[in-house]
CSV table of C-alpha atoms and ligand atoms in Angstrom, one decimal:
chain,number,residue,atom,x,y,z
E,1,MET,CA,1.6,17.8,24.9
E,2,PHE,CA,4.7,16.4,23.0
E,3,ASN,CA,8.1,16.9,24.4
E,4,PHE,CA,10.2,17.2,21.3
E,5,LYS,CA,13.7,18.6,21.7
E,6,SER,CA,13.6,20.0,18.2
E,7,TYR,CA,11.2,20.6,15.3
E,8,ALA,CA,12.2,21.8,11.9
E,9,ARG,CA,9.9,22.4,8.9
E,10,ALA,CA,11.6,21.6,5.6
E,11,GLY,CA,10.8,23.6,2.4
E,12,SER,CA,12.3,21.2,-0.1
E,13,VAL,CA,13.5,17.6,-0.4
E,14,GLN,CA,17.1,18.8,-0.4
E,15,GLU,CA,16.6,20.8,2.8
E,16,ALA,CA,14.8,17.8,4.5
E,17,ILE,CA,17.7,15.5,3.5
E,18,GLN,CA,20.2,18.1,4.9
E,19,LEU,CA,18.3,18.5,8.2
E,20,LEU,CA,18.1,14.7,8.6
E,21,GLY,CA,21.8,14.4,7.8
E,22,GLN,CA,22.7,17.0,10.5
E,23,ASN,CA,21.1,14.9,13.3
E,24,PRO,CA,21.2,11.1,13.2
E,25,GLU,CA,18.3,11.1,15.7
E,26,ALA,CA,16.1,13.2,13.5
E,27,HIS,CA,12.9,11.6,12.2
E,28,LEU,CA,10.6,12.6,9.4
E,29,ILE,CA,6.9,13.5,9.9
E,30,ALA,CA,4.4,13.9,7.1
E,31,GLY,CA,0.7,13.9,8.0
E,32,GLY,CA,1.5,12.7,11.5
E,33,THR,CA,-1.4,10.3,11.7
E,34,ASP,CA,0.9,7.4,12.7
E,35,MET,CA,3.7,9.4,14.3
E,36,LEU,CA,1.6,11.6,16.6
E,37,VAL,CA,-0.5,8.6,17.7
E,38,LYS,CA,2.7,6.6,18.6
E,39,LEU,CA,4.1,9.7,20.5
E,40,HIS,CA,0.8,10.2,22.3
E,41,LYS,CA,0.7,6.6,23.4
E,42,GLY,CA,4.3,6.6,24.4
E,43,LYS,CA,4.9,3.8,21.9
E,44,ALA,CA,7.9,5.7,20.4
E,45,GLN,CA,10.1,8.6,21.3
E,46,PHE,CA,11.2,10.9,18.6
E,47,ASP,CA,13.1,13.9,20.0
E,48,HIS,CA,13.9,15.6,16.8
E,49,LEU,CA,11.3,16.0,14.0
E,50,VAL,CA,11.7,17.1,10.4
E,51,ASP,CA,8.4,18.1,9.0
E,52,ILE,CA,8.0,17.6,5.3
E,53,HIS,CA,4.2,18.1,5.1
E,54,ASP,CA,4.4,21.4,3.3
E,55,ILE,CA,6.9,20.4,0.5
E,56,ALA,CA,4.8,21.1,-2.5
E,57,GLU,CA,7.1,19.1,-4.9
E,58,LEU,CA,6.0,15.9,-3.1
E,59,ASN,CA,2.3,16.4,-3.4
E,60,TYR,CA,1.1,15.4,-6.9
E,61,ILE,CA,-0.6,12.8,-9.1
E,62,THR,CA,0.7,12.9,-12.7
E,63,GLN,CA,1.5,10.9,-15.8
E,64,ASN,CA,4.8,11.1,-17.7
E,65,ASP,CA,5.2,10.9,-21.5
E,66,ALA,CA,5.2,7.2,-21.4
E,67,ASN,CA,1.8,7.4,-19.6
E,68,ASP,CA,3.2,5.9,-16.4
E,69,ILE,CA,1.3,7.1,-13.3
E,70,ILE,CA,3.4,8.8,-10.7
E,71,ILE,CA,2.1,9.7,-7.2
E,72,GLY,CA,3.9,12.0,-4.8
E,73,PRO,CA,4.3,10.6,-1.2
E,74,LEU,CA,2.6,13.6,0.4
E,75,THR,CA,-0.6,13.0,-1.6
E,76,SER,CA,-3.5,12.5,0.9
E,77,PHE,CA,-5.9,9.6,0.7
E,78,THR,CA,-8.7,12.1,-0.1
E,79,GLN,CA,-6.7,13.4,-3.1
E,80,VAL,CA,-6.1,9.8,-4.3
E,81,ALA,CA,-9.7,8.8,-3.9
E,82,GLU,CA,-10.9,12.0,-5.8
E,83,SER,CA,-8.3,11.7,-8.6
E,84,GLU,CA,-9.9,11.3,-12.0
E,85,LEU,CA,-6.8,9.6,-13.3
E,86,ILE,CA,-6.6,7.1,-10.5
E,87,CYS,CA,-10.4,6.3,-10.6
E,88,LYS,CA,-10.2,5.8,-14.3
E,89,ARG,CA,-6.9,3.9,-14.7
E,90,ILE,CA,-6.3,2.2,-11.4
E,91,PRO,CA,-9.6,2.2,-9.5
E,92,VAL,CA,-8.4,-0.7,-7.2
E,93,LEU,CA,-6.3,1.9,-5.5
E,94,SER,CA,-9.1,4.4,-4.9
E,95,GLN,CA,-11.3,1.6,-3.7
E,96,ALA,CA,-8.7,0.6,-1.1
E,97,VAL,CA,-7.9,4.1,0.2
E,98,LEU,CA,-11.6,4.8,0.7
E,99,THR,CA,-11.6,2.1,3.4
E,100,ILE,CA,-8.8,3.9,5.4
E,101,GLY,CA,-9.9,5.6,8.7
E,102,GLY,CA,-12.6,8.2,8.3
E,103,PRO,CA,-12.8,11.5,6.3
E,104,GLN,CA,-10.6,13.5,8.7
E,105,VAL,CA,-7.9,10.9,8.7
E,106,ARG,CA,-8.0,10.6,4.9
E,107,ASN,CA,-7.6,14.4,4.6
E,108,MET,CA,-4.4,14.3,6.7
E,109,ALA,CA,-2.9,10.8,6.1
E,110,THR,CA,-0.5,10.5,3.2
E,111,ILE,CA,0.1,7.6,0.9
E,112,GLY,CA,3.9,7.8,1.5
E,113,GLY,CA,3.4,7.7,5.2
E,114,ASN,CA,1.2,4.6,4.8
E,115,LEU,CA,4.0,2.8,3.0
E,116,CYS,CA,6.9,4.1,5.1
E,117,ASN,CA,5.2,3.2,8.4
E,118,GLY,CA,5.9,-0.4,7.2
E,119,VAL,CA,3.0,-2.2,8.8
E,120,PRO,CA,1.4,-5.2,7.0
E,121,SER,CA,-2.1,-3.7,7.5
E,122,ALA,CA,-1.3,-0.7,5.3
E,123,ASP,CA,-4.3,-0.6,3.0
E,124,SER,CA,-2.6,1.2,0.2
E,125,ALA,CA,0.1,-1.4,0.0
E,126,THR,CA,-1.7,-4.4,-1.6
E,127,PRO,CA,-3.2,-2.6,-4.6
E,128,LEU,CA,0.1,-1.0,-5.3
E,129,ILE,CA,2.0,-4.3,-5.0
E,130,ALA,CA,-0.6,-6.0,-7.2
E,131,LEU,CA,0.1,-3.2,-9.8
E,132,ASN,CA,3.9,-3.8,-9.6
E,133,ALA,CA,4.5,-0.3,-8.3
E,134,ALA,CA,8.1,1.0,-7.8
E,135,VAL,CA,9.2,3.6,-5.3
E,136,THR,CA,11.9,6.3,-5.7
E,137,ILE,CA,14.1,7.1,-2.7
E,138,GLU,CA,16.3,10.1,-2.4
E,139,GLY,CA,19.2,10.6,0.0
E,140,ARG,CA,22.5,12.5,0.1
E,141,ASP,CA,24.0,10.2,-2.4
E,142,GLY,CA,21.3,10.7,-5.0
E,143,SER,CA,18.2,8.7,-5.9
E,144,ARG,CA,17.4,5.0,-6.4
E,145,GLN,CA,14.3,3.1,-7.4
E,146,MET,CA,13.1,-0.3,-6.2
E,147,PRO,CA,10.0,-2.5,-6.5
E,148,LEU,CA,7.6,-1.6,-3.7
E,149,GLU,CA,7.3,-5.3,-2.9
E,150,SER,CA,11.0,-5.4,-1.8
E,151,PHE,CA,10.6,-2.1,0.1
E,152,PHE,CA,8.9,-3.9,3.0
E,153,LEU,CA,11.6,-5.7,5.1
E,154,GLY,CA,9.6,-6.8,8.2
E,155,PRO,CA,6.9,-5.4,10.5
E,156,SER,CA,7.6,-1.6,10.8
E,157,GLN,CA,10.8,-2.1,8.8
E,158,VAL,CA,11.3,-0.6,5.3
E,159,ALA,CA,14.4,-0.2,3.1
E,160,LEU,CA,15.1,3.4,4.1
E,161,GLU,CA,18.2,4.9,5.7
E,162,GLN,CA,17.6,7.5,8.4
E,163,ASP,CA,18.3,10.4,6.1
E,164,GLU,CA,16.4,9.1,3.1
E,165,ILE,CA,13.0,10.2,1.8
E,166,LEU,CA,10.5,8.3,-0.4
E,167,THR,CA,9.8,10.8,-3.2
E,168,ALA,CA,7.7,9.0,-5.8
E,169,ILE,CA,5.4,5.9,-6.3
E,170,THR,CA,5.3,4.8,-10.0
E,171,ILE,CA,3.0,2.4,-11.8
E,172,THR,CA,4.2,1.9,-15.3
E,173,ARG,CA,1.7,1.9,-18.2
E,174,ASP,CA,2.1,-1.8,-19.0
E,175,ASN,CA,1.3,-2.7,-15.4
E,176,TYR,CA,-2.2,-1.1,-15.5
E,177,THR,CA,-3.3,-1.1,-19.2
E,178,ASP,CA,-6.1,-3.6,-19.8
E,179,TYR,CA,-5.8,-4.7,-16.1
E,180,PHE,CA,-8.9,-4.7,-13.9
E,181,GLY,CA,-8.9,-5.1,-10.2
E,182,HIS,CA,-10.8,-5.4,-6.9
E,183,PHE,CA,-9.9,-4.7,-3.3
E,184,HIS,CA,-11.6,-6.0,-0.1
E,185,LYS,CA,-10.7,-5.3,3.5
E,186,TYR,CA,-11.9,-7.7,6.2
E,187,ALA,CA,-12.0,-5.8,9.5
E,188,MET,CA,-14.2,-6.2,12.6
E,189,ARG,CA,-16.0,-2.9,11.9
E,190,GLU,CA,-17.2,-1.5,8.6
E,191,ALA,CA,-15.3,1.8,9.2
E,192,MET,CA,-12.6,3.3,11.3
E,193,ASP,CA,-10.9,-0.1,11.7
E,194,ILE,CA,-7.5,-1.6,10.8
E,195,SER,CA,-7.4,-4.5,8.4
E,196,THR,CA,-7.6,-8.1,9.8
E,197,ILE,CA,-6.9,-9.1,6.2
E,198,GLY,CA,-6.7,-6.9,3.1
E,199,CYS,CA,-6.8,-8.4,-0.4
E,200,SER,CA,-6.2,-7.0,-3.9
E,201,ALA,CA,-6.4,-8.7,-7.2
E,202,VAL,CA,-5.7,-7.3,-10.7
E,203,CYS,CA,-6.2,-9.4,-13.8
E,204,LYS,CA,-6.0,-9.3,-17.6
E,205,ILE,CA,-8.4,-11.6,-19.5
E,206,ASN,CA,-8.8,-12.5,-23.1
E,207,ASP,CA,-11.4,-14.6,-24.8
E,208,GLY,CA,-12.4,-16.4,-21.6
E,209,THR,CA,-8.8,-17.0,-20.5
E,210,LEU,CA,-7.0,-15.6,-17.5
E,211,GLN,CA,-4.1,-14.0,-19.3
E,212,ASP,CA,-2.5,-12.7,-16.1
E,213,LEU,CA,-3.3,-12.5,-12.4
E,214,ARG,CA,-1.6,-10.6,-9.5
E,215,LEU,CA,-3.0,-11.3,-6.1
E,216,ALA,CA,-1.7,-9.6,-2.9
E,217,PHE,CA,-2.6,-9.8,0.8
E,218,GLY,CA,-2.1,-7.6,3.8
E,219,VAL,CA,-1.7,-9.1,7.3
E,220,ALA,CA,-1.2,-12.5,5.8
E,221,ALA,CA,2.6,-12.4,6.5
E,222,PRO,CA,5.0,-10.1,8.3
E,223,VAL,CA,4.9,-7.9,5.2
E,224,PRO,CA,2.3,-7.2,2.4
E,225,ILE,CA,2.7,-10.2,0.2
E,226,ARG,CA,2.1,-11.4,-3.4
E,227,CYS,CA,0.8,-14.9,-4.1
E,228,LYS,CA,3.3,-15.8,-6.9
E,229,GLY,CA,2.9,-19.5,-6.6
E,230,THR,CA,-0.8,-19.4,-7.1
E,231,GLU,CA,-0.5,-16.8,-9.9
E,232,ASP,CA,2.0,-19.0,-11.8
E,233,LYS,CA,-0.3,-22.0,-11.4
E,234,VAL,CA,-3.4,-20.3,-12.9
E,235,ARG,CA,-2.0,-17.9,-15.5
E,236,GLY,CA,-3.3,-19.0,-19.0
E,237,ARG,CA,-6.1,-21.1,-17.7
E,238,LYS,CA,-9.8,-21.0,-18.9
E,239,ILE,CA,-12.0,-19.0,-16.5
E,240,SER,CA,-14.4,-21.3,-14.7
E,241,PRO,CA,-15.8,-21.9,-11.2
E,242,LYS,CA,-13.1,-24.6,-10.7
E,243,LEU,CA,-10.4,-22.0,-11.5
E,244,LEU,CA,-11.6,-19.9,-8.5
E,245,THR,CA,-11.8,-22.9,-6.2
E,246,ASP,CA,-8.2,-23.9,-7.2
E,247,ILE,CA,-7.0,-20.3,-6.5
E,248,ALA,CA,-8.7,-20.4,-3.0
E,249,ASN,CA,-7.2,-23.9,-2.3
E,250,ASN,CA,-3.7,-22.8,-3.4
E,251,VAL,CA,-3.2,-19.5,-1.6
E,252,PRO,CA,-2.5,-21.0,1.8
E,253,SER,CA,0.8,-22.2,0.4
E,254,ASP,CA,1.8,-18.6,-0.4
E,255,VAL,CA,0.9,-16.9,2.9
E,256,ARG,CA,2.2,-17.0,6.5
E,257,PRO,CA,-0.5,-15.5,8.7
E,258,ARG,CA,-0.1,-15.5,12.5
E,259,THR,CA,-2.3,-15.2,15.6
E,260,SER,CA,-2.7,-11.8,17.1
E,261,TRP,CA,-5.3,-10.1,19.4
E,262,ARG,CA,-7.3,-9.2,16.2
E,263,ALA,CA,-7.6,-12.8,14.9
E,264,ALA,CA,-6.3,-16.4,15.3
E,265,LYS,CA,-4.1,-17.8,12.6
E,266,ASP,CA,-6.7,-20.4,11.4
E,267,PHE,CA,-9.4,-17.7,11.3
E,268,ARG,CA,-7.1,-15.5,9.1
E,269,LEU,CA,-6.5,-18.5,6.8
E,270,GLN,CA,-10.2,-19.0,6.5
E,271,ILE,CA,-10.7,-15.3,5.5
E,272,ILE,CA,-7.7,-15.5,3.1
E,273,THR,CA,-9.1,-18.4,1.1
E,274,THR,CA,-12.6,-16.9,1.1
E,275,LEU,CA,-11.3,-13.5,-0.1
E,276,ALA,CA,-9.0,-15.1,-2.7
E,277,HIS,CA,-12.1,-16.6,-4.3
E,278,ARG,CA,-14.3,-13.5,-4.0
E,279,VAL,CA,-11.8,-10.8,-4.9
E,280,VAL,CA,-10.5,-12.6,-8.0
E,281,GLU,CA,-14.1,-13.3,-9.0
E,282,GLN,CA,-14.9,-9.6,-8.7
E,283,ALA,CA,-11.8,-8.6,-10.6
E,284,ILE,CA,-12.7,-11.0,-13.5
E,285,LEU,CA,-16.3,-9.6,-13.6
E,286,SER,CA,-15.0,-6.0,-13.6
E,287,ALA,CA,-12.9,-7.0,-16.6
E,288,GLY,CA,-16.1,-8.0,-18.4
E,289,GLY,CA,-15.5,-11.8,-17.9
E,290,THR,CA,-18.1,-14.4,-17.1
E,291,ILE,CA,-17.6,-17.3,-14.7
E,292,GLN,CA,-19.3,-20.4,-16.0
Z,1,FAD,C1,-7.9,7.0,13.5
Z,1,FAD,C2,-7.0,6.4,12.5
Z,1,FAD,C3,-7.4,5.4,11.7
Z,1,FAD,C4,-6.6,4.9,10.8
Z,1,FAD,N1,-7.0,3.9,9.9
Z,1,FAD,C5,-6.2,3.3,9.0
Z,1,FAD,C6,-6.7,2.3,8.1
Z,1,FAD,O1,-7.9,2.0,8.1
Z,1,FAD,N2,-5.8,1.8,7.2
Z,1,FAD,C7,-4.5,2.1,7.2
Z,1,FAD,O2,-3.8,1.6,6.3
Z,1,FAD,N3,-4.0,3.1,8.0
Z,1,FAD,C8,-4.8,3.7,8.9
Z,1,FAD,N4,-4.3,4.6,9.8
Z,1,FAD,C9,-2.9,4.9,9.8
Z,1,FAD,C10,-2.4,6.1,9.1
Z,1,FAD,O3,-3.4,7.0,8.9
Z,1,FAD,C11,-1.7,5.8,7.8
Z,1,FAD,O4,-0.7,4.9,7.9
Z,1,FAD,C12,-1.1,7.1,7.1
Z,1,FAD,O5,-1.1,6.9,5.8
Z,1,FAD,C13,0.2,7.6,7.6
Z,1,FAD,O6,0.6,8.7,6.8
Z,1,FAD,P1,1.1,10.1,7.6
Z,1,FAD,O7,1.4,11.0,6.5
Z,1,FAD,O8,0.1,10.5,8.6
Z,1,FAD,O9,2.4,9.5,8.2
Z,1,FAD,P2,3.3,10.0,9.5
Z,1,FAD,O10,2.6,9.6,10.8
Z,1,FAD,O11,3.7,11.4,9.3
Z,1,FAD,O12,4.6,9.1,9.3
Z,1,FAD,C14,4.5,7.7,9.3
Z,1,FAD,C15,5.9,7.1,9.2
Z,1,FAD,O13,6.3,7.2,7.8
Z,1,FAD,C16,7.5,8.0,7.7
Z,1,FAD,N5,7.4,8.8,6.5
Z,1,FAD,C17,6.3,9.5,6.1
Z,1,FAD,N6,6.4,10.1,4.9
Z,1,FAD,C18,7.7,9.7,4.4
Z,1,FAD,C19,8.4,9.9,3.3
Z,1,FAD,N7,8.0,10.6,2.2
Z,1,FAD,N8,9.7,9.4,3.2
Z,1,FAD,C20,10.2,8.6,4.2
Z,1,FAD,N9,9.5,8.4,5.4
Z,1,FAD,C21,8.3,8.9,5.5
Z,1,FAD,C22,7.6,8.8,9.0
Z,1,FAD,O14,9.0,9.1,9.3
Z,1,FAD,C23,7.0,7.8,10.0
Z,1,FAD,O15,8.0,6.9,10.4
Z,1,FAD,C24,-5.2,5.2,10.7
Z,1,FAD,C25,-4.7,6.2,11.6
Z,1,FAD,C26,-5.6,6.8,12.5
Z,1,FAD,C27,-5.1,7.8,13.5
């Protein structure tokens, strides 16, 4: 089946860090839905595995005293989709994770693994980036926190050392209060398919004005990306059909799609402008806004 040279199951974060530190070739496995597929297809060779799947302290969805939402990396997509807190406070995330794989995959796949795998098609990435999420990383020298947006360095590259573990995903209260969002995934099939383009928008509106907008795309650049140029241009404007057209016309200047076997660059650009219009429109409507 798989010819590992060694396999260790860690019972705590500290033990996992220690096991990784003991062997520079060791690699973490969580739900295994990316790793085992890569191994099966011979796309990667990991001889030494450290399994963190049973570390209970990494599987949680909670709020701290400041009402920030904190998600453990071992939380499965089924748990995220069924969380009352997430469905109530940040439904754009549960909307996105319900498009991932099928029920069996969602039971095994973890949100931490989705981010750490580092692919631009990670469907949990754009809603979290649109919510200004931060990640906590632990290693032998202690822990550090960084914006999720900066965590992605390139295709399959993330800001993690070999013996480091992502231990928390945090969305602070001010980044989700009074914000409403929408997610759309364009893929060739309705289910069991990887994104050709993923799009998330969250907005805050007030008295017919777009007070704030955060717009993020997956597979529109080598990493999941925010459209900050467009956001800055439309923040504070009156909500109108022209506003949506201007957003759609402006996003090409924020993205860098490429041609791959899934879609040509021009086709992706077409989808990006169409989704920018549609997804922002849906986010405004879910905020109780009208577009006239
Ligand atoms: C049939 C199928 C359909 C799929 N469909 C989709 C889809 O529609 N959308 C989508 O986005 N993905 C999809 N995936 C991909 C996959 O399910 C997800 O990326 C999943 O979230 C990976 O999580 P995991 O726990 O299984 O990761 P693993 O395979 O265990 O690990 C993935 C990578 O992340 C690292 N890692 C995991 N956890 C941590 C941590 N806490 N700290 C540091 N590093 C860590 C591992 O070392 C490894 O490099 C699909 C996969 C399959 C098999």
